[in-house]
Short mmCIF file of C-alpha atoms in Angstrom, two decimals:
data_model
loop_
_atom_site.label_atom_id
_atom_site.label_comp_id
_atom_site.label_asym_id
_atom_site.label_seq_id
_atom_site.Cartn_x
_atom_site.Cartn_y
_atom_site.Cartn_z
CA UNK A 15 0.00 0.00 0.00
CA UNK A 16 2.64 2.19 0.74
CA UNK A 17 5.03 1.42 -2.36
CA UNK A 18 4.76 4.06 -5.40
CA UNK A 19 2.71 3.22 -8.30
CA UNK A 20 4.62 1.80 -11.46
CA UNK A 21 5.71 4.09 -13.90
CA UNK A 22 4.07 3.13 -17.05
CA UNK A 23 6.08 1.28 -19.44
CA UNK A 24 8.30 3.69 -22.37
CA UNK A 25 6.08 3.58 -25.93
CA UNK A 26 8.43 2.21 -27.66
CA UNK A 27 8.52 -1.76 -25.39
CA UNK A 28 8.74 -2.95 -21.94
CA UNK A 29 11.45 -0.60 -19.64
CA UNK A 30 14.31 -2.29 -18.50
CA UNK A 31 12.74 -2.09 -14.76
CA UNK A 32 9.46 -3.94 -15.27
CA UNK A 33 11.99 -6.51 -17.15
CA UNK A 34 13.81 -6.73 -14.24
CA UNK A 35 10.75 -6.74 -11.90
CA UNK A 36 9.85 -9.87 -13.70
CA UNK A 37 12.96 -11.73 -13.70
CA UNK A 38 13.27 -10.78 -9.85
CA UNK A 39 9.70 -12.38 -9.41
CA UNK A 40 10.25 -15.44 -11.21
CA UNK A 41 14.04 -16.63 -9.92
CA UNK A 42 12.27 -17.94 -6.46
CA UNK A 43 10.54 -20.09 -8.56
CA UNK A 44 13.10 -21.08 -11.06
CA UNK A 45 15.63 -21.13 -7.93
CA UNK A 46 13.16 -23.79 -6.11
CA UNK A 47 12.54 -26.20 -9.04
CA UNK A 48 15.98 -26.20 -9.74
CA UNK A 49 16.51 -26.73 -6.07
CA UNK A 50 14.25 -29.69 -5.60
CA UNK A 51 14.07 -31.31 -8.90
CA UNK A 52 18.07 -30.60 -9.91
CA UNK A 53 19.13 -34.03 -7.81
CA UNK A 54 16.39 -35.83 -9.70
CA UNK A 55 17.55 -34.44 -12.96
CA UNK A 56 21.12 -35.16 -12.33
CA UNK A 57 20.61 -38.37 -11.12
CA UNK A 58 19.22 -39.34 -14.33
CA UNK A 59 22.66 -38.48 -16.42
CA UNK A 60 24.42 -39.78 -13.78
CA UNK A 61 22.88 -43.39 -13.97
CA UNK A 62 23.64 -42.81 -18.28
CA UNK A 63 26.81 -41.59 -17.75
CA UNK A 64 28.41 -44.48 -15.37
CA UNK A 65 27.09 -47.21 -17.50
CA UNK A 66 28.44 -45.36 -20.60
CA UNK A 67 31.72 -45.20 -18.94
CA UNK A 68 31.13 -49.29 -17.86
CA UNK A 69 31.50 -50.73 -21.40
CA UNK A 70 34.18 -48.23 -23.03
CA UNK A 71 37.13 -50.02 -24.25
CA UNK A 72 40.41 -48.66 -24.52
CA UNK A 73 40.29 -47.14 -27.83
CA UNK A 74 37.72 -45.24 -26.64
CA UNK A 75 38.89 -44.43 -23.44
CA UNK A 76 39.61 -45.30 -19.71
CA UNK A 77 36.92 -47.97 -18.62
CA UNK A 78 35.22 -48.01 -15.34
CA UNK A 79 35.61 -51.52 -13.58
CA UNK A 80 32.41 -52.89 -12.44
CA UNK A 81 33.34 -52.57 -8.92
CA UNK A 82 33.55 -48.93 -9.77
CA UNK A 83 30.28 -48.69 -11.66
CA UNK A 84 28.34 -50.58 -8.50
CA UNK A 85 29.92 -48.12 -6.26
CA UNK A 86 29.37 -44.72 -7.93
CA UNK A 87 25.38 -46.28 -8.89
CA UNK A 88 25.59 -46.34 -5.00
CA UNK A 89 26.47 -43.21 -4.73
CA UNK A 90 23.91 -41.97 -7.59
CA UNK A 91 20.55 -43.48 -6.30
CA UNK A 92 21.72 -42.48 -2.27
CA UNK A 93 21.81 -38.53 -3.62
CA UNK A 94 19.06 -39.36 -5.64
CA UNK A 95 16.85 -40.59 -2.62
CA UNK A 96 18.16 -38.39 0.27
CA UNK A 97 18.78 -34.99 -1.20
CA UNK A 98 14.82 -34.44 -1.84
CA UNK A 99 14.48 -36.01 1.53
CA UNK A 100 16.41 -32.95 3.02
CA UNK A 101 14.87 -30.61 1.38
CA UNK A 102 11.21 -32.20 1.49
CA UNK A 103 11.90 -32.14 5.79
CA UNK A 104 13.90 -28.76 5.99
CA UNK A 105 12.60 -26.82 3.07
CA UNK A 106 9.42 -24.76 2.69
CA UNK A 107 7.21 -26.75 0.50
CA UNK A 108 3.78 -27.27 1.52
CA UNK A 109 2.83 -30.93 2.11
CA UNK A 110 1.35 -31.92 -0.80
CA UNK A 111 4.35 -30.32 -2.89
CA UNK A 112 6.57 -32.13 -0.58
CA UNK A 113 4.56 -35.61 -0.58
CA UNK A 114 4.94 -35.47 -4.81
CA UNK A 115 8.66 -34.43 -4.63
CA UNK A 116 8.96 -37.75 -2.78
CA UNK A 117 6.62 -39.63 -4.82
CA UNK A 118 9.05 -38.70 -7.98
CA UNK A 119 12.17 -39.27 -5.83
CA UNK A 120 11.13 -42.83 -4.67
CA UNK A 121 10.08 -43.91 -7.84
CA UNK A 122 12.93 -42.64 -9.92
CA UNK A 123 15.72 -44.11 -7.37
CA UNK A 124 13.25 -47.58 -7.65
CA UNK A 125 13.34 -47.20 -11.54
CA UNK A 126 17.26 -46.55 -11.16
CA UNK A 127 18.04 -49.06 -9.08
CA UNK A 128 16.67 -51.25 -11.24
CA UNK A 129 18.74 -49.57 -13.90
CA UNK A 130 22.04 -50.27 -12.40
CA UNK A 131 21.14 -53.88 -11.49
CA UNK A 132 19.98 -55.09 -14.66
CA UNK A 133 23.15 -53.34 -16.25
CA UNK A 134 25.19 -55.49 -13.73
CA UNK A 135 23.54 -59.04 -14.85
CA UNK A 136 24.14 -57.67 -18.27
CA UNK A 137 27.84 -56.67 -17.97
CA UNK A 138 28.44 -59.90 -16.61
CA UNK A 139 26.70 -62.04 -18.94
CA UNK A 140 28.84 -59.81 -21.04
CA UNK A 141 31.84 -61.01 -19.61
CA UNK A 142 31.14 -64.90 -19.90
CA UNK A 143 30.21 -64.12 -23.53
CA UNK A 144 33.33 -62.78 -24.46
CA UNK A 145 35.19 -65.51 -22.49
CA UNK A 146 33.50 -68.10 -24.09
CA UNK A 147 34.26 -65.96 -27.33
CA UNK A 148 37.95 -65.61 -27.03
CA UNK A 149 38.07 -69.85 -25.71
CA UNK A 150 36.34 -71.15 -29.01
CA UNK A 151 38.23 -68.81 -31.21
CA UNK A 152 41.04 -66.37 -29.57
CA UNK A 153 41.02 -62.35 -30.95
CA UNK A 154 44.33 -61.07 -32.55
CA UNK A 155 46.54 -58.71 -30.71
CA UNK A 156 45.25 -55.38 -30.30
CA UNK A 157 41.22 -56.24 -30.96
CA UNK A 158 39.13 -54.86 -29.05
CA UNK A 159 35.87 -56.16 -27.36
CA UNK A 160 33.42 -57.45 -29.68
CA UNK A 161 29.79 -57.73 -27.89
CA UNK A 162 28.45 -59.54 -30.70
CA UNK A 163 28.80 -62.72 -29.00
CA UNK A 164 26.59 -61.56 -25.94
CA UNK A 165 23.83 -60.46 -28.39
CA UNK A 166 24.15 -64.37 -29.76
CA UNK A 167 23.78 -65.27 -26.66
CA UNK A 168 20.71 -63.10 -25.58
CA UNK A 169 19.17 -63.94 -29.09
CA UNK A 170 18.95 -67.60 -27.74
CA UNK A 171 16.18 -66.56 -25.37
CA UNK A 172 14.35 -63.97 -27.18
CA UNK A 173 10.39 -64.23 -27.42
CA UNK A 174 8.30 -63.73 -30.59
CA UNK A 175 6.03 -60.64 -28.62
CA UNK A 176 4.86 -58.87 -31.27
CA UNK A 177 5.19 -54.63 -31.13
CA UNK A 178 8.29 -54.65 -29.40
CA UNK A 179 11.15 -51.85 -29.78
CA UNK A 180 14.17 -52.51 -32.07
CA UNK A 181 16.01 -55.80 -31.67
CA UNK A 182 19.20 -53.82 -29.88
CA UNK A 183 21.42 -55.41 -27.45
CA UNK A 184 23.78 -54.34 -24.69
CA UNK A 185 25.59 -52.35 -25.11
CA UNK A 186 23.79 -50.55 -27.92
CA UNK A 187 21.01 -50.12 -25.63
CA UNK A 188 23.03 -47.96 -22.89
CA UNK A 189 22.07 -44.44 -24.69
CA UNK A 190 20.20 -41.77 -22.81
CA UNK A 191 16.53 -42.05 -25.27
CA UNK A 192 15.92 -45.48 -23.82
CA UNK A 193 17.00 -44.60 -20.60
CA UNK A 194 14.40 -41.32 -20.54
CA UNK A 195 11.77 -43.77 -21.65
CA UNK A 196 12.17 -46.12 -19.15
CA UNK A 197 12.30 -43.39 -16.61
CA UNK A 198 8.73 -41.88 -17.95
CA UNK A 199 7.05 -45.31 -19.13
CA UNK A 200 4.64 -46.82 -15.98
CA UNK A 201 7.19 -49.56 -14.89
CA UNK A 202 9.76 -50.10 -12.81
CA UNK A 203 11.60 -52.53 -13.66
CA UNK A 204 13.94 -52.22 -16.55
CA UNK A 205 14.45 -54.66 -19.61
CA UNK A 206 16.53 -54.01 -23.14
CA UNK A 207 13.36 -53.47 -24.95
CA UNK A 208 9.19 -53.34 -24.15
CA UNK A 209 6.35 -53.98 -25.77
CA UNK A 210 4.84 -51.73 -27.81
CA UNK A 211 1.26 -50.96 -29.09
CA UNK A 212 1.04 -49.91 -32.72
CA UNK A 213 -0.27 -46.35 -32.28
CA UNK A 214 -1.59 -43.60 -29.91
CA UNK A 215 -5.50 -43.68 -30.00
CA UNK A 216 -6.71 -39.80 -28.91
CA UNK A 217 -10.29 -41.13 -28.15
CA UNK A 218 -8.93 -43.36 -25.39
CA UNK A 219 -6.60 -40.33 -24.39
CA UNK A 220 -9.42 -37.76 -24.09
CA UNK A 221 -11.47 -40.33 -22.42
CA UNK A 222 -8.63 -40.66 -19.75
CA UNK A 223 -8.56 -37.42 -19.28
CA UNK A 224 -12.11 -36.60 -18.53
CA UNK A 225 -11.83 -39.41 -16.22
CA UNK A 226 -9.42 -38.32 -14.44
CA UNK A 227 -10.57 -34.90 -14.54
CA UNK A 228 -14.11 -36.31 -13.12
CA UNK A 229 -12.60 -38.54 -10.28
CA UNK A 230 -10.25 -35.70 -8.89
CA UNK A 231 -13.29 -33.55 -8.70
CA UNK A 232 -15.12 -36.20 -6.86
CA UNK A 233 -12.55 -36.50 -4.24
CA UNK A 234 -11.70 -32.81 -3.57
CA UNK A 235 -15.87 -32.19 -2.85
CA UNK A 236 -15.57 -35.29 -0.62
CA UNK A 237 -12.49 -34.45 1.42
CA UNK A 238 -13.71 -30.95 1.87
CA UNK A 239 -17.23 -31.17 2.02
CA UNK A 240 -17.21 -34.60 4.48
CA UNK A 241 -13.88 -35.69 5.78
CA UNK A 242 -12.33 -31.82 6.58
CA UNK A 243 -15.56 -31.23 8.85
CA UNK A 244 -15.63 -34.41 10.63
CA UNK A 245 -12.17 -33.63 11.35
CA UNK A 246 -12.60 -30.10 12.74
CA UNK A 247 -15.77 -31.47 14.82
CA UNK A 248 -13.28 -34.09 15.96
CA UNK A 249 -10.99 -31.56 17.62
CA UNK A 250 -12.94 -31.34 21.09
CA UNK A 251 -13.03 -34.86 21.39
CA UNK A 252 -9.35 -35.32 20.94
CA UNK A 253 -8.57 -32.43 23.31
CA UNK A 254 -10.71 -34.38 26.02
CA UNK A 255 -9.21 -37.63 25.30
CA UNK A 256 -13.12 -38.66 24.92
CA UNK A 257 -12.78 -42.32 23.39
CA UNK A 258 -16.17 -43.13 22.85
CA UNK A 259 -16.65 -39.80 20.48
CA UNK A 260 -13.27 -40.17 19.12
CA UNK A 261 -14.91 -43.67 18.15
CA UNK A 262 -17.86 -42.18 16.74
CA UNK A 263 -15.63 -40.25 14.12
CA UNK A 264 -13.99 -42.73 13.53
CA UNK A 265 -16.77 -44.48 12.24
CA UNK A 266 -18.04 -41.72 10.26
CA UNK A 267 -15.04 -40.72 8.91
CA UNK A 268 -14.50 -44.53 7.43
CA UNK A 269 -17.04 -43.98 4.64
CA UNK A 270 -15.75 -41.26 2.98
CA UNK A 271 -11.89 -41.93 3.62
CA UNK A 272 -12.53 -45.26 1.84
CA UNK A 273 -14.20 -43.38 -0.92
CA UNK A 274 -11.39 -40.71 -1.39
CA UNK A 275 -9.08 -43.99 -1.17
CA UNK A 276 -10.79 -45.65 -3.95
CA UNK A 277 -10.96 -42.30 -6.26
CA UNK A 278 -7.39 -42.11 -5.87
CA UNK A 279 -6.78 -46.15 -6.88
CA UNK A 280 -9.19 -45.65 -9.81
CA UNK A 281 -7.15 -42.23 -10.79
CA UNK A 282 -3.60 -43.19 -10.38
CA UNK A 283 -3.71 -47.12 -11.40
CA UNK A 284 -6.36 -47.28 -13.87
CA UNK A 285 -6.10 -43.62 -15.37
CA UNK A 286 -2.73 -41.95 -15.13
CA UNK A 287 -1.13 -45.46 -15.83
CA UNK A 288 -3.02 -46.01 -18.99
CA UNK A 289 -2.35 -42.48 -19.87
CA UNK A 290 1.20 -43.00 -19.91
CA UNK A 291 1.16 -46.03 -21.21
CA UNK A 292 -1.42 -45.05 -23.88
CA UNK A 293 1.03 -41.72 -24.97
CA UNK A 294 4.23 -44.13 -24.70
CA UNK A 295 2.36 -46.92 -26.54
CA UNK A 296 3.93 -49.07 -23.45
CA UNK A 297 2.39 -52.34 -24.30
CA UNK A 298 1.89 -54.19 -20.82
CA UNK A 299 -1.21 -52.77 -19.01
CA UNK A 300 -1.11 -54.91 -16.30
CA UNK A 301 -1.19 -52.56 -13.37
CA UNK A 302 -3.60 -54.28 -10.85
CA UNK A 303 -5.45 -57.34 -10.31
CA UNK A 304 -8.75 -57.93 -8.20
CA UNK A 305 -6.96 -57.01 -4.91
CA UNK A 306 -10.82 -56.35 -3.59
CA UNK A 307 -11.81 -60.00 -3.70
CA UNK A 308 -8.21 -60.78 -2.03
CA UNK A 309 -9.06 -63.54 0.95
CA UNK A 310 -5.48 -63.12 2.89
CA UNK A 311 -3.15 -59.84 3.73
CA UNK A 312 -0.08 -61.09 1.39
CA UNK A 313 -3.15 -61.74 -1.82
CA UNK A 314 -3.77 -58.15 -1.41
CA UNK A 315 -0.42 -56.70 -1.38
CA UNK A 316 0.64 -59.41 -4.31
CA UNK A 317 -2.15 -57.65 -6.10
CA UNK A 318 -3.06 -54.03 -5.46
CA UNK A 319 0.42 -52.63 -6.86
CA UNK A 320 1.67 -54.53 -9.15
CA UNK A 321 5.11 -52.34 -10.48
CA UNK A 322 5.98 -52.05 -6.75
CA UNK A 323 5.47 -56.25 -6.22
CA UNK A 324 7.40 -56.57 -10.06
CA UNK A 325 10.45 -54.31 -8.51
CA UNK A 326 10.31 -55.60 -4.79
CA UNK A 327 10.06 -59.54 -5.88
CA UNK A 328 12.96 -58.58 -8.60
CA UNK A 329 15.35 -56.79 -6.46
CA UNK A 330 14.78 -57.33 -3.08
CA UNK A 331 12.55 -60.95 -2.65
CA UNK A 332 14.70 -62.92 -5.25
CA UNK A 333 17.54 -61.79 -4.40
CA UNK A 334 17.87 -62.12 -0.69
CA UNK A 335 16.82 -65.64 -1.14
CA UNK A 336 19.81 -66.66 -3.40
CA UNK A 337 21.89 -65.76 -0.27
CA UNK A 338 20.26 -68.26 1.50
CA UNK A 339 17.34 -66.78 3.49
CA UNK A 340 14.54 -68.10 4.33
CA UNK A 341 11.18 -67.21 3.16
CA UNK A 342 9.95 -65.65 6.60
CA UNK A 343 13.08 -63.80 7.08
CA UNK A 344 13.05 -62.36 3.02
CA UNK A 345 9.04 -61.39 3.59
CA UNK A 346 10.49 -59.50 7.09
CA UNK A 347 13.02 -57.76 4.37
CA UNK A 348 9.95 -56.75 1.79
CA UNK A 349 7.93 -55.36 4.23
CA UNK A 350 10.32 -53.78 6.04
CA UNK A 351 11.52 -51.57 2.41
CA UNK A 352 8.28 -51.33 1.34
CA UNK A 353 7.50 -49.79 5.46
CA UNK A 354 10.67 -47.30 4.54
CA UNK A 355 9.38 -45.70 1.40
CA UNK A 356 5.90 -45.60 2.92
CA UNK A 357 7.25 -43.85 5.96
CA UNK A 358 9.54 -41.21 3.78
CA UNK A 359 6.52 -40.29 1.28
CA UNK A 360 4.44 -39.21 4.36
CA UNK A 361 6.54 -38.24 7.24
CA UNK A 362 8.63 -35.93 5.71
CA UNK A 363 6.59 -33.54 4.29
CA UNK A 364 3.97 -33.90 7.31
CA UNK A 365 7.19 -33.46 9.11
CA UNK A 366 5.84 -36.62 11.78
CA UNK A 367 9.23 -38.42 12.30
CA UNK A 368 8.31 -39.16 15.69
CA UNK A 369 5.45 -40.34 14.65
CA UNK A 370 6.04 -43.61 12.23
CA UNK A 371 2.46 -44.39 11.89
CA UNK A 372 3.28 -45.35 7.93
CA UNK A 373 5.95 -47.58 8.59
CA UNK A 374 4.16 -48.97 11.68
CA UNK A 375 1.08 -49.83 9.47
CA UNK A 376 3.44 -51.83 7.00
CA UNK A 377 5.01 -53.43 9.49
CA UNK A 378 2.06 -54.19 11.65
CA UNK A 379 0.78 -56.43 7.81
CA UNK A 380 3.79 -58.88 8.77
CA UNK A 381 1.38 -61.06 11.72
CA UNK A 382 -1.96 -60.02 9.53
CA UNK A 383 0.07 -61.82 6.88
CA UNK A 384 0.41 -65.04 8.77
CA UNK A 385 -3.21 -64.87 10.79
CA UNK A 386 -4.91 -64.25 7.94
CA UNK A 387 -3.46 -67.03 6.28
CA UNK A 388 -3.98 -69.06 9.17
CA UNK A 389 -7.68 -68.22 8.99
CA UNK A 390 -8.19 -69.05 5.71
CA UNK A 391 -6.40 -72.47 5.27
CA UNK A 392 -8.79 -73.15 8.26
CA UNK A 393 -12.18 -71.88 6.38
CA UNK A 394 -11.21 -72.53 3.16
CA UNK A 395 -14.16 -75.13 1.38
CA UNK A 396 -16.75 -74.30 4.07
CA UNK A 397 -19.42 -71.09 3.80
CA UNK A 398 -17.10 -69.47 5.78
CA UNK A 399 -14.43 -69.31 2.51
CA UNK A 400 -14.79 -65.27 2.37
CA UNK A 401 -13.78 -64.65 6.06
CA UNK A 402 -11.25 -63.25 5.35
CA UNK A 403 -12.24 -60.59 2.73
CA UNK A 404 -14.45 -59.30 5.42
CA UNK A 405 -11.44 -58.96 7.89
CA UNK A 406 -9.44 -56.89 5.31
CA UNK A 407 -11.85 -54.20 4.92
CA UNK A 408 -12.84 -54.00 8.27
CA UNK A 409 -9.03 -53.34 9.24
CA UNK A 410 -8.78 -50.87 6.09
CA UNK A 411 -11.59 -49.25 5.68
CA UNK A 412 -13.06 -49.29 9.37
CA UNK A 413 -9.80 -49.20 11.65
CA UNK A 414 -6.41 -48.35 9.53
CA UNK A 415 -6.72 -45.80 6.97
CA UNK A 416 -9.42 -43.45 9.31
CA UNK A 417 -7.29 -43.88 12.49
CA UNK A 418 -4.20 -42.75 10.06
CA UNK A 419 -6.27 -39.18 8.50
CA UNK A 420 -7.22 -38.55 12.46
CA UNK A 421 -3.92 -39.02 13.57
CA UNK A 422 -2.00 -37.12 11.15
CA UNK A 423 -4.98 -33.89 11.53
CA UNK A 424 -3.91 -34.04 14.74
CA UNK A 425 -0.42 -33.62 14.40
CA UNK A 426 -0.75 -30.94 11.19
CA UNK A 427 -2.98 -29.02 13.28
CA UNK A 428 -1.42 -29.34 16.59
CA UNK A 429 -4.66 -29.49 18.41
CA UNK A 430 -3.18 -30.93 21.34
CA UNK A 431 -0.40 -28.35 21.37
CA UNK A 432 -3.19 -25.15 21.39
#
């Protein structure tokens, strides 16, 4: 109010001050996204640029020993992960800006990691190629490597899938276009090539989007026209430590958490999957199975998500057992990463690290894992088959998820605290 008025810009273009206004204005902004989405960025041409470096050969330059490569893609996906983390925690974002800066980080060091092991199997195979190569027919002095005996060997187990990309090999496949697809396309686990659709149809697109577009709508009126007022009338009650009206809510508040819960399934799994997989003409659509009839705990979580089962049975599940684990001790391991990344999409940016309710929750599935399969080896064959079912949404819907919302109001709010 008390700043002058603008001078009105010269006749003949835009004054040097109102340019300078402008830039002023917009280098918070620029400054921010470079700030939080720079690591993610960079992480990206870091992951290209180590494997690059992994299959040069000396005519082409120094060559990075696998040892190194494993060791600097350590180094890569730990930035990757723990630099948004920082600034998600001690940075100014609001919480949803924070909660999808951590949604991108997560997935991009899952779709990395995935990167760096695959490219390990593949250097490797690489290597027994080119020593079964040089046994059956030694190179002359001076030769470099040839990797056409590793794309023999790959060719040995190839499928006939129709639509799929070029017929490429490692290490022709290492090159930054592939790697940006991957990174974009809805999976997370990589392989050399995908299948493809033929074409993009724009009718399916445009009815995505008007889906989506429909179902966001639908959750925004519900969360502020049902669950934000139950909340705010649940304040008193939570200030008095009044369990039976804390029940109440909680009760009330199940029916239109599981609603908002089952817009957002429908919207991210069924709409902004297809959308990218639609626009990428990524051929496997597979996102989800019928989690909802799911009898048993582990049916469910084998279901509901099923990138994040591909990438945890791939890289975590698989491999812990071929060092000898056994099966309990490997499902302790899944939950327990799958608990992590639950706990660092939400805690951060509510800022609730005393308060691991997320990675509580995942780990509190580990007994609901074995009672519920307990219960249903013991009902399965009688009327009683669907037990189980019922149990699930009763802990999800009716106990879980609206305990979770109350909990973390609570804390945003700091009702207690006033």
């Amino acid at each position: 109010r008390n700043h002058p008025p603008l001078a009105p810009p010269p006749a003949g273009g835009v004054s040097m001050a109102s340019l300078h206004n402008l830039c002023a204005s917009l280098w918070p902004t620029a400054r921010a996204l470079a700030l939080y989405f720079g690591p993610l960025l960079l992480g990206i041409g870091a992951a290209w640029l180590i494997e690059r470096s992994a299959i040069r050969t000396h005519s082409r330059g120094p060559r990075v020993s696998d040892a190194q490569a494993n060791a600097l893609h350590a180094l890569n996906l730990a930035l990757t992960l723990l630099l948004p983390c920082a600034y998600s925690y001690w940075g100014d974002l609001s919480y949803g800006a924070g909660i999808v800066l951590l949604l991108l980080a997560c997935t991009l060091f899952m779709k990395l990691t995935s990167w760096a092991h695959a490219h390990h199997d593949l250097r490797l195979a690489n290597a027994e190629a080119l020593e079964e190569s040089a046994a059956q027919s030694p190179p002359p002095p001076g030769a470099t490597h040839d990797f056409s005996s590793l794309a023999a060997t790959i060719s040995r187990f190839a499928t006939d899938v129709q639509h799929t990309e070029s017929a490429a090999h490692y290490p022709h496949t290492v090159t930054m276009p592939r790697l940006l697809y991957f990174v974009f396309a809805p999976t997370l686990c990589y392989q050399e090539a995908f299948p493809r659709s033929p074409s993009v149809r724009p009718v399916y697109v445009l009815s995505l989007l008007l889906r989506g577009l429909v179902m966001c709508l639908i959750i925004v009126f519900i969360s502020v026209q049902m669950i934000h007022p139950l909340l705010r009338n649940s304040e008193p009650a939570v200030v008095a430590r009044d369990m039976p009206k804390l029940l109440e809510r909680l009760i009330k508040l199940a029916l239109p958490v599981t609603y908002v819960w089952l817009a957002g399934f429908y919207v991210f799994f069924h709409v902004w999957m297809n959308l990218l997989a639609e626009l990428l003409r990524f051929g496997d659509r597979l996102f989800y199975k019928a989690w909802w009839n799911a009898v048993t705990f582990e049916a469910y979580w084998r279901l509901w998500n099923l990138p994040v089962h591909h990438w945890i049975a791939r890289h975590v599940y698989f491999p812990a057992l071929r060092k000898r684990l056994s099966k309990a001790a490997v499902g302790f391991i899944a939950f327990t990463v799958s608990a992590v990344f639950h706990e660092l999409v939400i805690a951060l940016p509510l800022k609730s690290g005393h308060m691991p309710l997320a990675f509580l929750a995942m780990m509190a599935q580990v007994p609901l894992v074995a009672v519920s399969a307990a219960i249903n080896a013991r009902v399965a064959g009688t009327p009683f088959a669907q037990l189980g079912n019922y149990l699930f949404w009763i802990a999800f819907c009716f106990l879980g998820q609206p305990a979770a919302v109350l909990l973390y109001y609570v804390h945003c709010t700091g009702v207690l605290y006033h």
